[in-house]
């Protein structure tokens, strides 16, 4: 993955932009934009990176993001194989804060909606019945035009503002510190990790990709990702191992080495650190 690029998703003809995405893989660029975004995955699996959060995703993944939150749904490697018949499918909705005028959100009746928009700057993940409602509304909005689409969006946002079912994604206080000028440097680093996490990753090699000394790179990465580089690598590896554990096709030892850990004890220790339970407990619970 790359450092986020500033992405233009502006529509010249619609206040609310809804897009149905169908492609062999999702956009591989880590990006951000000044729009609020509701996105649901209908088909596809991979790694989801939002702000300083790293998770796996699968069909059903549904997220609300505020402006300028770096994000990426990185499809699994199989989706980039030209001989593969795999496809991804998702629906995304974009709108800007002033889509109904600059003073609309200042009305007293908009207090709950204002709070929702503030919370979305960390990213919000939805599950359960509320997630299913969002997915249904997004699918409906792909066929809705004009004023009806605005009314439908407002009704949906009002529901999200008053009902429970969402949980924050990025850390409290997360702020996007990336600049467009840093895109190429971080793009190389993230791409390298996502393509080689199952192998040994040497800090010196990654620092060289970024054109820095090891010490300077560690400081640089932590300042922008809100975590150390090794934590980032381990989160990618642990997310991969969670997916393999649920597939129930391999032993825990096989999964440990396939995910890039050099020993079973190291895998168990890191799994407990990031997930809060052992791999065996995680597999049994799910």
XYZ file of N, CA and C in Angstrom:
858
model
N 0.847 -1.189 0.000
C 0.000 0.000 0.000
C 0.877 1.231 0.000
N 0.331 2.339 -0.377
C 1.085 3.566 -0.438
C 0.706 4.526 0.659
N 1.507 5.559 0.792
C 1.042 6.661 1.592
C -0.165 7.215 0.881
N -1.106 7.800 1.610
C -2.356 8.164 0.962
C -2.187 9.275 -0.058
N -2.893 9.151 -1.156
C -2.929 10.224 -2.132
C -4.250 10.975 -1.967
N -4.237 12.220 -2.343
C -5.453 13.016 -2.296
C -6.281 12.673 -3.521
N -7.474 12.138 -3.319
C -8.277 11.620 -4.411
C -9.451 12.554 -4.698
N -9.722 12.786 -5.971
C -10.843 13.633 -6.383
C -12.034 12.746 -6.725
N -13.111 12.857 -5.925
C -14.309 12.064 -6.190
C -15.503 12.965 -6.465
N -15.232 14.212 -6.780
C -16.291 15.198 -6.967
C -17.154 14.877 -8.187
N -18.451 14.997 -8.013
C -19.375 14.875 -9.139
C -19.832 16.274 -9.548
N -19.920 16.496 -10.838
C -20.339 17.804 -11.328
C -21.854 17.903 -11.482
N -22.552 16.791 -11.310
C -23.993 16.804 -11.571
C -24.830 16.346 -10.380
N -24.195 15.813 -9.322
C -24.958 15.301 -8.186
C -24.378 15.806 -6.879
N -25.251 16.218 -5.968
C -24.820 16.614 -4.632
C -24.375 15.399 -3.836
N -25.092 14.297 -4.011
C -24.762 13.023 -3.382
C -24.306 12.067 -4.480
N -23.085 11.569 -4.372
C -22.530 10.690 -5.387
C -22.570 9.248 -4.901
N -23.180 8.373 -5.663
C -23.248 6.947 -5.339
C -22.632 6.164 -6.488
N -21.697 5.279 -6.169
C -21.030 4.498 -7.197
C -21.074 3.021 -6.837
N -21.394 2.203 -7.816
C -21.306 0.761 -7.645
C -19.985 0.313 -8.262
N -19.150 -0.312 -7.449
C -17.808 -0.682 -7.872
C -17.747 -2.174 -8.175
N -17.425 -2.518 -9.399
C -17.237 -3.909 -9.797
C -15.939 -3.988 -10.593
N -14.989 -4.769 -10.084
C -13.688 -4.866 -10.726
C -12.968 -6.100 -10.187
N -11.900 -6.527 -10.868
C -11.145 -7.674 -10.352
C -10.606 -7.442 -8.942
N -10.302 -6.174 -8.609
C -9.842 -5.845 -7.253
C -10.220 -4.408 -6.946
N -10.269 -4.062 -5.650
C -10.554 -2.688 -5.261
C -9.340 -1.805 -5.558
N -9.554 -0.503 -5.571
C -8.497 0.481 -5.806
C -7.322 0.200 -4.865
N -6.121 -0.095 -5.391
C -4.991 -0.442 -4.520
C -4.281 0.755 -3.916
N -4.770 1.956 -4.165
C -4.119 3.165 -3.652
C -4.691 3.574 -2.297
N -3.816 3.791 -1.352
C -4.226 4.341 -0.055
C -4.460 5.828 -0.266
N -5.664 6.311 -0.025
C -5.997 7.667 -0.427
C -6.892 8.350 0.615
N -7.082 9.624 0.420
C -8.018 10.387 1.248
C -8.626 11.493 0.400
N -9.746 12.040 0.861
C -10.451 13.074 0.113
C -11.308 13.880 1.097
N -11.791 15.050 0.698
C -12.526 15.914 1.624
C -13.998 15.549 1.773
N -14.386 14.364 1.396
C -15.777 13.942 1.439
C -16.024 12.954 2.575
N -17.255 12.942 3.056
C -17.720 11.846 3.903
C -18.019 10.670 2.985
N -17.828 9.471 3.517
C -17.961 8.287 2.671
C -18.619 7.144 3.441
N -19.661 6.578 2.856
C -20.259 5.332 3.331
C -19.907 4.250 2.320
N -19.343 3.147 2.806
C -18.904 2.098 1.888
C -19.264 0.732 2.443
N -19.761 -0.141 1.576
C -20.042 -1.516 1.978
C -19.469 -2.479 0.945
N -18.904 -3.568 1.439
C -18.339 -4.602 0.573
C -19.398 -5.674 0.340
N -19.723 -5.904 -0.915
C -20.660 -6.964 -1.276
C -19.936 -8.248 -1.655
N -18.720 -8.080 -2.189
C -17.945 -9.244 -2.616
C -16.463 -8.890 -2.566
N -15.646 -9.791 -2.002
C -14.205 -9.575 -1.949
C -13.662 -9.724 -0.540
N -12.377 -10.055 -0.453
C -11.689 -10.192 0.831
C -10.323 -9.541 0.733
N -9.747 -9.194 1.893
C -8.427 -8.586 1.898
C -8.135 -7.882 3.201
N -7.248 -6.873 3.122
C -6.846 -6.081 4.282
C -7.474 -4.699 4.182
N -8.011 -4.230 5.311
C -8.599 -2.893 5.358
C -7.741 -2.008 6.256
N -7.239 -0.900 5.684
C -6.424 0.043 6.444
C -7.146 1.384 6.483
N -7.457 1.828 7.689
C -8.151 3.099 7.889
C -7.439 3.851 9.002
N -6.907 5.034 8.676
C -6.165 5.779 9.690
C -5.007 4.959 10.193
N -4.993 4.667 11.505
C -3.938 3.834 12.072
C -4.436 2.430 12.391
N -5.554 2.030 11.794
C -6.135 0.708 12.033
C -5.850 -0.233 10.865
N -5.532 -1.489 11.201
C -5.322 -2.531 10.204
C -6.232 -3.708 10.550
N -7.133 -4.070 9.646
C -8.054 -5.182 9.862
C -8.212 -5.963 8.562
N -8.764 -7.161 8.661
C -9.151 -7.884 7.452
C -10.592 -7.507 7.103
N -10.956 -7.669 5.844
C -12.349 -7.416 5.469
C -12.871 -8.576 4.642
N -14.182 -8.684 4.599
C -14.881 -9.713 3.833
C -16.240 -9.141 3.460
N -17.035 -9.867 2.672
C -18.366 -9.354 2.338
C -19.161 -8.999 3.599
N -19.775 -7.836 3.574
C -20.511 -7.346 4.730
C -19.833 -6.180 5.404
N -18.523 -6.012 5.187
C -17.790 -4.914 5.817
C -18.425 -3.583 5.437
N -18.831 -2.794 6.445
C -19.561 -1.549 6.199
C -19.004 -0.459 7.101
N -18.607 0.666 6.501
C -17.854 1.693 7.206
C -18.333 3.081 6.800
N -18.317 4.004 7.780
C -18.590 5.425 7.528
C -17.329 6.198 7.871
N -16.803 6.958 6.909
C -15.563 7.699 7.095
C -15.781 9.186 6.931
N -15.109 9.958 7.790
C -15.126 11.401 7.682
C -14.105 11.893 6.666
N -14.030 13.207 6.456
C -13.107 13.768 5.464
C -11.648 13.528 5.829
N -10.835 13.319 4.813
C -9.374 13.258 4.933
C -8.869 12.138 5.839
N -9.661 11.086 6.003
C -9.178 9.898 6.717
C -8.551 8.958 5.685
N -7.250 8.696 5.758
C -6.632 7.793 4.777
C -7.235 6.391 4.884
N -7.505 5.773 3.747
C -8.144 4.464 3.780
C -7.795 3.648 2.550
N -7.943 2.341 2.692
C -7.654 1.408 1.617
C -8.294 0.067 1.930
N -9.022 -0.465 0.965
C -9.459 -1.859 1.010
C -8.556 -2.607 0.020
N -7.503 -3.221 0.543
C -6.510 -3.893 -0.305
C -6.937 -5.336 -0.518
N -7.325 -5.671 -1.732
C -7.778 -7.022 -2.041
C -6.649 -8.024 -1.845
N -7.006 -9.261 -1.501
C -6.019 -10.325 -1.342
C -5.243 -10.535 -2.633
N -4.013 -11.073 -2.544
C -3.179 -11.250 -3.751
C -3.862 -12.004 -4.879
N -4.720 -12.971 -4.555
C -5.373 -13.764 -5.600
C -6.186 -12.895 -6.553
N -6.698 -11.744 -6.070
C -7.526 -10.877 -6.906
C -6.690 -10.135 -7.960
N -5.370 -10.096 -7.778
C -4.496 -9.418 -8.740
C -3.926 -10.389 -9.765
N -4.237 -11.666 -9.618
C -3.795 -12.682 -10.573
C -4.639 -12.574 -11.838
N -3.990 -12.327 -12.958
C -4.713 -12.109 -14.214
C -5.477 -13.345 -14.684
N -5.070 -14.517 -14.204
C -5.774 -15.742 -14.587
C -6.932 -16.070 -13.651
N -7.121 -15.231 -12.634
C -8.179 -15.494 -11.664
C -9.526 -14.980 -12.177
N -10.581 -15.658 -11.788
C -11.938 -15.207 -12.112
C -12.583 -14.460 -10.952
N -11.805 -14.174 -9.907
C -12.345 -13.486 -8.746
C -12.736 -12.054 -9.099
N -13.753 -11.546 -8.435
C -14.213 -10.177 -8.633
C -14.511 -9.536 -7.279
N -14.386 -8.226 -7.233
C -14.819 -7.465 -6.062
C -16.053 -6.642 -6.425
N -16.859 -6.364 -5.424
C -18.092 -5.617 -5.644
C -18.379 -4.813 -4.378
N -18.615 -3.540 -4.537
C -18.945 -2.691 -3.400
C -19.782 -1.508 -3.843
N -20.375 -0.832 -2.860
C -21.142 0.388 -3.129
C -20.602 1.485 -2.218
N -20.318 2.634 -2.798
C -19.781 3.751 -2.037
C -20.635 4.990 -2.287
N -20.845 5.759 -1.228
C -21.604 7.014 -1.301
C -20.725 8.138 -0.760
N -20.660 9.261 -1.489
C -19.873 10.416 -1.072
C -20.779 11.635 -0.903
N -20.481 12.433 0.109
C -21.115 13.751 0.222
C -20.189 14.657 1.015
N -20.331 15.965 0.823
C -19.533 16.923 1.579
C -20.369 17.527 2.708
N -19.664 18.078 3.681
C -20.343 18.573 4.875
C -21.359 19.663 4.545
N -21.071 20.482 3.547
C -21.958 21.593 3.200
C -22.872 21.248 2.032
N -23.198 19.946 1.868
C -23.988 19.563 0.694
C -25.402 20.147 0.728
N -25.856 20.637 1.885
C -27.142 21.321 1.975
C -26.978 22.777 2.400
N -25.778 23.315 2.195
C -25.531 24.702 2.567
C -24.643 24.787 3.793
N -23.959 25.889 3.934
C -22.976 26.033 4.996
C -23.603 26.138 6.386
N -24.863 26.585 6.489
C -25.471 26.788 7.805
C -26.395 25.653 8.235
N -26.579 24.663 7.380
C -27.559 23.617 7.663
C -27.248 22.877 8.963
N -25.994 22.506 9.156
C -25.640 21.721 10.335
C -25.612 22.543 11.621
N -25.736 23.872 11.491
C -25.748 24.713 12.687
C -27.130 24.797 13.330
N -28.142 24.259 12.676
C -29.487 24.288 13.240
C -29.546 23.442 14.511
N -30.351 23.846 15.492
C -30.432 23.094 16.757
C -30.822 21.636 16.550
N -31.660 21.373 15.551
C -32.122 20.002 15.315
C -31.019 19.088 14.787
N -29.894 19.668 14.391
C -28.816 18.885 13.785
C -27.747 18.465 14.794
N -27.989 18.625 16.074
C -26.977 18.333 17.096
C -26.482 16.886 17.007
N -27.405 15.933 16.932
C -27.009 14.515 16.878
C -26.248 14.217 15.593
N -26.667 14.831 14.490
C -25.984 14.607 13.223
C -24.578 15.191 13.261
N -24.427 16.366 13.890
C -23.096 16.964 14.019
C -22.165 16.031 14.786
N -22.669 15.400 15.825
C -21.845 14.497 16.621
C -21.454 13.261 15.806
N -22.384 12.768 15.006
C -22.077 11.627 14.139
C -20.935 11.968 13.187
N -21.002 13.156 12.595
C -19.965 13.554 11.649
C -18.614 13.732 12.343
N -18.645 14.196 13.585
C -17.397 14.300 14.352
C -16.827 12.908 14.608
N -17.678 11.985 15.026
C -17.230 10.616 15.308
C -16.668 9.930 14.062
N -17.216 10.289 12.892
C -16.782 9.622 11.660
C -15.348 9.962 11.294
N -14.766 10.971 11.919
C -13.383 11.327 11.607
C -12.393 10.308 12.147
N -12.869 9.382 12.978
C -12.060 8.219 13.367
C -12.443 6.993 12.544
N -13.504 7.130 11.738
C -14.057 5.978 11.035
C -14.984 5.216 11.960
N -16.114 4.768 11.437
C -17.084 3.993 12.217
C -17.386 2.705 11.465
N -17.267 1.587 12.148
C -17.608 0.290 11.564
C -18.961 -0.157 12.109
N -19.817 -0.672 11.240
C -21.163 -1.072 11.643
C -21.332 -2.578 11.548
N -22.093 -3.112 12.493
C -22.405 -4.538 12.515
C -23.879 -4.725 12.857
N -24.336 -5.970 12.751
C -25.691 -6.304 13.159
C -26.759 -5.735 12.256
N -27.927 -5.466 12.849
C -29.090 -5.011 12.078
C -28.848 -3.656 11.428
N -28.116 -2.784 12.116
C -27.862 -1.465 11.548
C -26.998 -1.573 10.297
N -26.040 -2.475 10.315
C -25.222 -2.690 9.127
C -26.079 -3.160 7.949
N -26.980 -4.088 8.213
C -27.831 -4.598 7.141
C -28.734 -3.498 6.588
N -29.184 -2.606 7.476
C -30.015 -1.488 7.014
C -29.213 -0.555 6.110
N -27.969 -0.257 6.493
C -27.123 0.614 5.670
C -26.908 -0.002 4.300
N -26.597 -1.285 4.268
C -26.355 -1.961 2.992
C -27.586 -1.916 2.099
N -28.748 -2.118 2.691
C -29.985 -2.067 1.918
C -30.229 -0.671 1.356
N -29.981 0.348 2.179
C -30.179 1.725 1.725
C -29.193 2.099 0.620
N -27.939 1.676 0.755
C -26.953 1.983 -0.279
C -27.328 1.332 -1.608
N -27.791 0.107 -1.550
C -28.216 -0.559 -2.785
C -29.414 0.163 -3.400
N -30.324 0.641 -2.560
C -31.481 1.380 -3.053
C -31.058 2.714 -3.678
N -30.063 3.370 -3.059
C -29.631 4.678 -3.534
C -28.950 4.613 -4.902
N -28.482 3.454 -5.301
C -27.894 3.347 -6.638
C -28.943 3.541 -7.729
N -30.221 3.442 -7.345
C -31.310 3.595 -8.317
C -32.177 4.827 -8.016
N -31.704 5.683 -7.116
C -32.481 6.854 -6.713
C -31.822 8.125 -7.235
N -32.605 9.048 -7.747
C -32.073 10.270 -8.327
C -32.681 11.505 -7.660
N -32.006 12.638 -7.858
C -32.557 13.928 -7.488
C -32.811 14.110 -5.999
N -33.885 14.853 -5.710
C -34.206 15.229 -4.336
C -34.487 14.005 -3.471
N -35.020 12.949 -4.069
C -35.306 11.739 -3.294
C -34.035 11.137 -2.709
N -32.931 11.230 -3.445
C -31.675 10.681 -2.933
C -31.195 11.464 -1.709
N -31.411 12.787 -1.714
C -31.012 13.608 -0.571
C -31.880 13.283 0.642
N -33.182 13.166 0.431
C -34.069 12.801 1.533
C -33.717 11.436 2.110
N -33.414 10.497 1.255
C -33.077 9.147 1.706
C -31.772 9.151 2.494
N -30.787 9.933 2.030
C -29.520 10.028 2.752
C -29.727 10.660 4.125
N -30.506 11.751 4.187
C -30.755 12.400 5.471
C -31.454 11.461 6.449
N -32.392 10.692 5.967
C -33.094 9.736 6.826
C -32.119 8.679 7.345
N -31.230 8.225 6.479
C -30.242 7.231 6.894
C -29.279 7.821 7.922
N -28.785 9.029 7.683
C -27.867 9.658 8.629
C -28.527 9.892 9.982
N -29.796 10.261 9.957
C -30.525 10.459 11.205
C -30.601 9.156 11.998
N -30.810 8.059 11.305
C -30.861 6.747 11.962
C -29.504 6.405 12.574
N -28.437 6.654 11.818
C -27.089 6.374 12.326
C -26.751 7.246 13.530
N -27.302 8.469 13.540
C -27.003 9.408 14.628
C -27.715 9.051 15.921
N -28.804 8.294 15.840
C -29.615 8.038 17.035
C -29.623 6.583 17.485
N -29.045 5.681 16.691
C -29.063 4.273 17.067
C -27.660 3.755 17.335
N -27.550 2.762 18.204
C -26.271 2.138 18.488
C -26.018 1.034 17.463
N -24.776 0.655 17.327
C -24.426 -0.388 16.369
C -23.131 -0.091 15.650
N -22.576 1.103 15.889
C -21.306 1.476 15.276
C -20.198 1.540 16.312
N -18.978 1.255 15.897
C -17.824 1.330 16.796
C -16.674 2.035 16.077
N -15.883 2.841 16.815
C -14.797 3.593 16.182
C -13.707 2.673 15.656
N -13.019 3.135 14.625
C -11.989 2.323 13.975
C -10.592 2.789 14.364
N -10.260 4.045 14.083
C -8.929 4.558 14.404
C -8.836 4.929 15.884
N -7.615 5.143 16.326
C -7.380 5.498 17.728
C -7.985 6.859 18.060
N -8.298 7.047 19.323
C -8.825 8.333 19.774
C -7.793 9.425 19.503
N -8.226 10.507 18.910
C -7.324 11.610 18.607
C -6.533 11.444 17.322
N -6.844 10.405 16.539
C -6.097 10.204 15.293
C -6.283 11.406 14.364
N -5.179 11.839 13.748
C -5.204 12.943 12.778
C -4.348 12.550 11.587
N -4.828 12.795 10.388
C -4.060 12.527 9.173
C -2.922 13.531 9.076
N -1.686 13.037 9.189
C -0.523 13.927 9.113
C 0.213 13.803 7.781
N -0.377 13.081 6.839
C 0.291 12.897 5.552
C 0.117 14.117 4.661
N 1.143 14.340 3.851
C 1.098 15.366 2.829
C 1.176 14.690 1.465
N 0.596 15.340 0.489
C 0.606 14.768 -0.850
C 2.030 14.517 -1.325
N 2.985 15.355 -0.890
C 4.373 15.213 -1.328
C 5.013 13.939 -0.793
N 4.423 13.313 0.252
C 4.994 12.104 0.839
C 4.424 10.823 0.224
N 3.551 10.978 -0.740
C 2.828 9.831 -1.275
C 3.757 8.736 -1.781
N 4.714 9.091 -2.618
C 5.547 8.075 -3.257
C 6.356 7.300 -2.227
N 6.892 7.994 -1.241
C 7.724 7.333 -0.228
C 6.933 6.282 0.541
N 5.783 6.664 1.087
C 5.009 5.730 1.887
C 4.315 4.679 1.022
N 4.045 5.024 -0.212
C 3.471 4.038 -1.141
C 4.409 2.846 -1.267
N 5.683 3.109 -1.442
C 6.656 2.032 -1.585
C 6.722 1.171 -0.334
N 6.698 1.811 0.828
C 6.807 1.082 2.092
C 5.613 0.169 2.293
N 4.413 0.703 2.137
C 3.215 -0.093 2.387
C 3.038 -1.203 1.358
N 3.352 -0.907 0.118
C 3.282 -1.951 -0.903
C 4.228 -3.098 -0.573
N 5.413 -2.740 -0.141
C 6.418 -3.754 0.179
C 5.936 -4.658 1.319
N 5.377 -4.063 2.368
C 4.919 -4.850 3.515
C 3.757 -5.760 3.120
N 2.798 -5.243 2.387
C 1.636 -6.036 2.017
C 1.997 -7.177 1.067
N 3.074 -7.023 0.334
C 3.480 -8.065 -0.603
C 4.455 -9.066 0.000
N 5.109 -8.713 1.142
C 6.157 -9.563 1.691
C 5.989 -9.878 3.175
N 4.807 -9.625 3.754
C 4.657 -9.813 5.200
C 4.870 -11.259 5.627
N 4.672 -12.210 4.724
C 4.824 -13.630 5.066
C 6.291 -14.061 5.028
N 7.181 -13.149 4.678
C 8.614 -13.405 4.664
C 9.288 -12.561 5.738
N 10.583 -12.769 5.914
C 11.335 -11.901 6.817
C 11.431 -10.499 6.214
N 11.107 -9.491 7.004
C 11.194 -8.106 6.550
C 12.296 -7.418 7.347
N 13.340 -6.999 6.654
C 14.468 -6.335 7.308
C 14.227 -4.829 7.339
N 14.397 -4.257 8.510
C 14.170 -2.820 8.670
C 15.060 -2.016 7.732
N 16.297 -2.469 7.551
C 17.210 -1.738 6.676
C 16.721 -1.674 5.243
N 16.123 -2.772 4.767
C 15.612 -2.790 3.393
C 14.469 -1.799 3.219
N 13.570 -1.755 4.214
C 12.414 -0.857 4.129
C 12.862 0.596 4.265
N 13.794 0.845 5.174
C 14.310 2.207 5.333
C 14.956 2.693 4.041
N 15.638 1.796 3.345
C 16.260 2.167 2.068
C 15.216 2.541 1.024
N 14.083 1.797 1.035
C 12.999 2.143 0.123
C 12.511 3.563 0.349
N 12.499 3.965 1.625
C 12.031 5.304 1.978
C 13.125 6.351 1.850
N 14.368 5.910 1.554
C 15.470 6.848 1.418
C 15.914 7.431 2.738
N 15.874 6.622 3.820
C 16.208 7.101 5.151
C 17.120 6.114 5.867
N 17.742 6.584 6.935
C 18.420 5.672 7.836
C 17.367 4.921 8.642
N 17.753 3.821 9.276
C 16.791 3.039 10.043
C 16.174 3.863 11.165
N 16.990 4.606 11.894
C 16.483 5.395 13.022
C 15.533 6.487 12.551
N 15.906 7.172 11.470
C 15.057 8.248 10.953
C 13.741 7.691 10.430
N 13.805 6.533 9.781
C 12.584 5.933 9.258
C 11.638 5.535 10.391
N 12.176 4.950 11.452
C 11.326 4.546 12.587
C 10.599 5.740 13.182
N 11.289 6.862 13.327
C 10.653 8.073 13.866
C 9.603 8.594 12.891
N 9.946 8.608 11.630
C 9.045 9.105 10.594
C 7.758 8.284 10.546
N 7.911 6.956 10.540
C 6.742 6.084 10.424
C 5.834 6.219 11.648
N 6.412 6.237 12.829
C 5.595 6.318 14.042
C 4.848 7.644 14.125
N 5.486 8.723 13.680
C 4.837 10.033 13.740
C 3.614 10.086 12.838
N 3.610 9.330 11.749
C 2.514 9.396 10.787
C 1.514 8.261 10.910
N 1.959 7.114 11.374
C 1.052 5.971 11.486
C 0.520 5.784 12.901
N 1.031 6.532 13.854
C 0.592 6.445 15.248
C 0.907 5.073 15.842
N 1.914 4.409 15.287
C 2.362 3.107 15.784
C 3.756 2.851 15.229
N 4.481 1.929 15.827
C 5.801 1.599 15.318
C 5.679 0.786 14.033
N 6.770 0.745 13.280
C 6.747 -0.018 12.037
C 6.543 -1.503 12.316
N 7.186 -2.040 13.350
C 7.027 -3.462 13.648
C 5.605 -3.774 14.091
N 4.950 -2.851 14.786
C 3.541 -3.054 15.142
C 2.681 -3.127 13.884
N 2.975 -2.271 12.916
C 2.231 -2.285 11.660
C 2.396 -3.628 10.950
N 3.625 -4.104 10.857
C 3.887 -5.390 10.202
C 3.171 -6.518 10.937
N 3.258 -6.512 12.275
C 2.624 -7.577 13.053
C 1.105 -7.551 12.922
N 0.512 -6.364 12.829
C -0.939 -6.285 12.652
C -1.359 -6.880 11.307
N -0.572 -6.626 10.274
C -0.852 -7.234 8.974
C -0.772 -8.757 9.091
N 0.251 -9.245 9.748
C 0.447 -10.688 9.892
C -0.653 -11.328 10.741
N -1.015 -10.674 11.829
C -2.050 -11.225 12.699
C -3.397 -11.236 11.989
N -3.691 -10.182 11.221
C -4.941 -10.150 10.461
C -5.011 -11.294 9.465
N -3.886 -11.577 8.822
C -3.831 -12.698 7.886
C -4.054 -14.019 8.612
N -3.452 -14.165 9.778
C -3.589 -15.417 10.531
C -5.019 -15.622 11.016
N -5.714 -14.545 11.382
C -7.113 -14.666 11.810
C -7.971 -15.256 10.695
N -7.730 -14.784 9.494
C -8.490 -15.298 8.354
C -8.225 -16.789 8.158
N -6.948 -17.200 8.257
C -6.604 -18.608 8.068
C -7.169 -19.481 9.183
N -7.181 -18.949 10.412
C -7.732 -19.721 11.528
C -9.206 -20.020 11.307
N -9.940 -19.060 10.780
C -11.374 -19.255 10.567
C -11.648 -20.178 9.384
N -10.715 -20.273 8.451
C -10.902 -21.193 7.331
C -10.733 -22.647 7.767
N -10.020 -22.850 8.890
C -9.923 -24.183 9.520
C -9.369 -25.239 8.565
N -8.311 -24.891 7.827
C -7.708 -25.843 6.895
C -6.284 -26.233 7.296
N -5.679 -25.479 8.226
C -4.281 -25.694 8.565
C -4.107 -25.749 10.075
N -2.982 -26.310 10.499
C -2.657 -26.313 11.924
C -2.219 -24.911 12.336
N -2.231 -24.660 13.626
C -1.813 -23.346 14.123
C -0.350 -23.086 13.792
N 0.478 -24.111 13.858
C 1.898 -23.945 13.522
C 2.062 -23.559 12.052
N 1.320 -24.204 11.170
C 1.392 -23.868 9.752
C 0.967 -22.420 9.514
N -0.086 -22.005 10.195
C -0.591 -20.639 10.047
C 0.436 -19.632 10.544
N 1.100 -19.961 11.633
C 2.114 -19.059 12.191
C 3.201 -18.766 11.165
N 3.739 -19.814 10.546
C 4.822 -19.623 9.589
C 4.318 -19.003 8.286
N 3.110 -19.345 7.862
C 2.542 -18.770 6.654
C 2.285 -17.279 6.818
N 2.093 -16.841 8.055
C 1.812 -15.423 8.322
C 3.087 -14.616 8.544
N 4.242 -15.264 8.506
C 5.498 -14.526 8.587
C 6.200 -14.571 9.923
N 5.687 -15.337 10.894
C 6.338 -15.426 12.199
C 7.403 -16.512 12.179
N 8.512 -16.249 12.873
C 9.647 -17.170 12.808
C 9.555 -18.320 13.795
N 8.576 -18.264 14.707
C 8.400 -19.361 15.651
C 6.957 -19.370 16.137
N 6.532 -20.532 16.618
C 5.174 -20.650 17.133
C 4.998 -19.836 18.403
N 6.026 -19.810 19.252
C 5.925 -19.042 20.507
C 5.805 -17.552 20.227
N 6.549 -17.062 19.237
C 6.461 -15.651 18.862
C 5.069 -15.325 18.321
N 4.529 -16.241 17.522
C 3.177 -16.060 16.988
C 2.143 -16.016 18.108
N 2.206 -16.976 19.018
C 1.242 -17.019 20.123
C 1.313 -15.768 20.981
N 2.534 -15.293 21.246
C 2.713 -14.104 22.080
C 2.119 -12.867 21.404
N 2.395 -12.695 20.129
C 1.877 -11.527 19.419
C 0.371 -11.624 19.199
N -0.122 -12.813 18.945
C -1.563 -12.983 18.751
C -2.306 -12.569 20.021
N -1.813 -13.010 21.161
C -2.449 -12.659 22.441
C -2.363 -11.139 22.685
N -1.252 -10.547 22.269
C -1.052 -9.105 22.451
C -2.068 -8.292 21.650
N -2.294 -8.661 20.402
C -3.140 -7.860 19.510
C -4.615 -8.254 19.553
N -4.897 -9.532 19.795
C -6.278 -10.013 19.743
C -6.874 -10.180 21.143
N -6.024 -10.400 22.143
C -6.514 -10.536 23.516
C -6.826 -11.962 23.908
N -6.550 -12.918 23.041
C -6.746 -14.330 23.331
C -5.758 -15.142 22.509
N -5.594 -16.402 22.833
C -4.665 -17.237 22.092
C -5.285 -17.638 20.753
N -4.453 -18.062 19.788
C -5.019 -18.534 18.515
C -6.024 -19.669 18.701
N -5.735 -20.568 19.620
C -6.644 -21.686 19.853
C -7.979 -21.212 20.416
N -7.926 -20.249 21.336
C -9.153 -19.699 21.908
C -9.960 -18.959 20.829
N -9.244 -18.190 20.005
C -9.912 -17.439 18.924
C -10.613 -18.392 17.971
N -9.922 -19.446 17.587
C -10.496 -20.429 16.670
C -11.701 -21.110 17.282
N -11.618 -21.441 18.572
C -12.737 -22.095 19.246
C -13.939 -21.206 19.407
N -13.704 -19.919 19.669
C -14.814 -18.989 19.891
C -15.596 -18.699 18.619
N -14.919 -18.799 17.471
C -15.590 -18.427 16.225
C -15.965 -19.626 15.378
